[in-house]
Amino acid sequence: MRNVAILGGGPAGLTAAIYAARANLAPLVIEGAAAGGQLMLTTAVENYPGFEEGILGPELMQAMRKQAERVGAEFVTEDVETVDFRRRPFAITTTSGQQVEARAVIVATGASAKLLGLPGERRLMGRGVSTCATCDGFFFRNRRVIVAGGGDSAMEEALYLGNLAESVTVVHRRDELRASKIMQQRAFAHPKISFLWNTVIDDILGNGVVTGVRLRNVKTDETTERPVDGVFVAIGHVPNTAIFAGQLELDAQGYVVLHERSRTSVEGVFAAGDVHDHTYRQAVTAAGYGCMAAIDAERWLQSQGE
Ligand code: NAP
């Protein structure tokens, strides 16, 4: 039996763990088989305060985890298989069948960027392939980049990169955008942004770093190679909430709905980070939400006389 179980080991979960541990709540972090969250897929992080020279994403996560461990958090490096939030204490089962009971739960399972599923994409992730312009755009100053996608995220990424890169080419699989009209107008008006319609990326090329892409026109099937320095995949995110379906209130896109501060629809279950936040999606905001959820959980436990 735990006071607090924290589901997820990204910046939100680990920050919640640091705060909960320092509040003497002896939290258990079920960090996931692929612990560390989305920062494990990045290289240098230059916008997380406190690191003058920047820090590698995996190093930052390792430091956060060690810090949480040092102050008393315990870890289970497995995925959560099922949760039961209908009973108290809450029940959690991991993939190996380990059972955990907890008085309060902090859901910090994050979101995953959708990927194109290309061989070069995983291989070159963080080496020219990125899913976050705010995080990595700075490294592409005066470089040629491609943005894949036609929604608001793709326009947002293209506009952000437009102020840094030499050129931004949006590659979209149809001949019209899904993005809102206002975002479309801004992108169309930007002098550095151009569009390739009815086109998909067949593969991302490069040995060690991205050097180009192979493009295919879906109408003519014609393929061409184009030299580029960066590929930003902006085809949407999926919150990691499948295991909470039917138990926590989720919005139409599957993100956890918050009621008061970090409270979810179930009393005693709190949420933090990208699992509910589809607006900011930054490591530092996720960490901030993790802090808030731990403080809310502590106060709630206290109010329950725990
Ligand atoms: P989205 O609206 O689902 O758009 C995804 C885009 O990626 C679509 O254009 C889609 O093409 C394309 N796509 C999906 N899978 C693909 C694949 N395998 N290969 C190639 N292209 C693929 O996702 P989003 O842009 O992340 O937006 C999600 C939600 O957040 C939306 O409601 C959006 O309005 C909102 N949002 C708002 C803002 C803002 O207002 N500033 C910013 C970001 C997001 P098709 O069009 O052909 O389906």
mmCIF file of C-alpha atoms and ligand atoms in Angstrom, residues 114-116 149-154 156 172-174 176-178 180 183 200 234-237 253 278 281, ligand 1:
data_model
loop_
_atom_site.group_PDB
_atom_site.id
_atom_site.type_symbol
_atom_site.label_atom_id
_atom_site.label_comp_id
_atom_site.label_asym_id
_atom_site.label_seq_id
_atom_site.Cartn_x
_atom_site.Cartn_y
_atom_site.Cartn_z
ATOM 1 C CA LYS A 114 2.971 10.414 -34.015
ATOM 2 C CA LEU A 115 5.731 9.277 -36.306
ATOM 3 C CA LEU A 116 5.755 8.530 -40.017
ATOM 4 C CA GLY A 149 1.996 17.492 -41.869
ATOM 5 C CA GLY A 150 -0.890 19.772 -42.735
ATOM 6 C CA GLY A 151 -2.563 20.547 -39.388
ATOM 7 C CA ASP A 152 -2.185 23.385 -36.897
ATOM 8 C CA SER A 153 0.867 21.731 -35.355
ATOM 9 C CA ALA A 154 2.639 21.634 -38.716
ATOM 10 C CA GLU A 156 2.973 26.253 -35.883
ATOM 11 C CA HIS A 172 1.608 17.536 -47.091
ATOM 12 C CA ARG A 173 -0.022 14.375 -48.387
ATOM 13 C CA ARG A 174 -3.101 16.178 -49.780
ATOM 14 C CA GLU A 176 -5.343 21.253 -48.926
ATOM 15 C CA LEU A 177 -4.401 21.863 -45.337
ATOM 16 C CA ARG A 178 -6.287 20.670 -42.292
ATOM 17 C CA SER A 180 -7.242 26.529 -39.201
ATOM 18 C CA MET A 183 -2.712 29.522 -39.317
ATOM 19 C CA VAL A 200 4.861 12.165 -48.758
ATOM 20 C CA ALA A 234 4.335 17.363 -37.040
ATOM 21 C CA ILE A 235 1.506 14.968 -37.751
ATOM 22 C CA GLY A 236 -0.063 15.135 -34.307
ATOM 23 C CA HIS A 237 0.348 13.693 -30.828
ATOM 24 C CA GLN A 253 -8.652 13.787 -28.457
ATOM 25 C CA HIS A 278 -1.765 19.887 -25.412
ATOM 26 C CA ARG A 281 4.143 20.569 -24.219
HETATM 27 P P1 NAP B 1 -4.089 17.091 -36.754
HETATM 28 O O1 NAP B 1 -5.017 18.248 -36.769
HETATM 29 O O2 NAP B 1 -4.616 15.736 -36.557
HETATM 30 O O3 NAP B 1 -3.262 17.153 -38.121
HETATM 31 C C1 NAP B 1 -2.361 16.140 -38.467
HETATM 32 C C2 NAP B 1 -1.847 16.424 -39.871
HETATM 33 O O4 NAP B 1 -0.868 15.464 -40.181
HETATM 34 C C3 NAP B 1 -2.952 16.330 -40.933
HETATM 35 O O5 NAP B 1 -2.746 17.306 -41.901
HETATM 36 C C4 NAP B 1 -2.721 14.923 -41.492
HETATM 37 O O6 NAP B 1 -3.036 14.812 -42.873
HETATM 38 C C5 NAP B 1 -1.231 14.746 -41.350
HETATM 39 N N1 NAP B 1 -0.892 13.352 -41.154
HETATM 40 C C6 NAP B 1 -1.358 12.494 -40.206
HETATM 41 N N2 NAP B 1 -0.778 11.293 -40.332
HETATM 42 C C7 NAP B 1 0.058 11.385 -41.377
HETATM 43 C C8 NAP B 1 0.939 10.467 -42.004
HETATM 44 N N3 NAP B 1 1.090 9.213 -41.555
HETATM 45 N N4 NAP B 1 1.653 10.874 -43.065
HETATM 46 C C9 NAP B 1 1.535 12.137 -43.524
HETATM 47 N N5 NAP B 1 0.725 13.057 -42.977
HETATM 48 C C10 NAP B 1 -0.009 12.678 -41.914
HETATM 49 O O7 NAP B 1 -2.965 17.264 -35.604
HETATM 50 P P2 NAP B 1 -2.302 18.603 -35.049
HETATM 51 O O8 NAP B 1 -1.911 19.506 -36.134
HETATM 52 O O9 NAP B 1 -1.281 18.149 -34.075
HETATM 53 O O10 NAP B 1 -3.488 19.274 -34.216
HETATM 54 C C11 NAP B 1 -4.146 18.545 -33.170
HETATM 55 C C12 NAP B 1 -5.182 19.469 -32.509
HETATM 56 O O11 NAP B 1 -4.506 20.501 -31.769
HETATM 57 C C13 NAP B 1 -6.081 20.174 -33.491
HETATM 58 O O12 NAP B 1 -7.356 20.291 -32.921
HETATM 59 C C14 NAP B 1 -5.444 21.519 -33.647
HETATM 60 O O13 NAP B 1 -6.363 22.526 -34.058
HETATM 61 C C15 NAP B 1 -4.897 21.775 -32.265
HETATM 62 N N6 NAP B 1 -3.717 22.664 -32.329
HETATM 63 C C16 NAP B 1 -3.921 24.002 -32.320
HETATM 64 C C17 NAP B 1 -2.846 24.871 -32.420
HETATM 65 C C18 NAP B 1 -3.070 26.336 -32.424
HETATM 66 O O14 NAP B 1 -4.193 26.763 -32.516
HETATM 67 N N7 NAP B 1 -2.048 27.146 -32.307
HETATM 68 C C19 NAP B 1 -1.564 24.365 -32.549
HETATM 69 C C20 NAP B 1 -1.366 22.995 -32.583
HETATM 70 C C21 NAP B 1 -2.475 22.154 -32.487
HETATM 71 P P3 NAP B 1 -4.551 14.907 -43.401
HETATM 72 O O15 NAP B 1 -4.907 16.359 -43.313
HETATM 73 O O16 NAP B 1 -4.471 14.378 -44.769
HETATM 74 O O17 NAP B 1 -5.333 14.038 -42.460
#
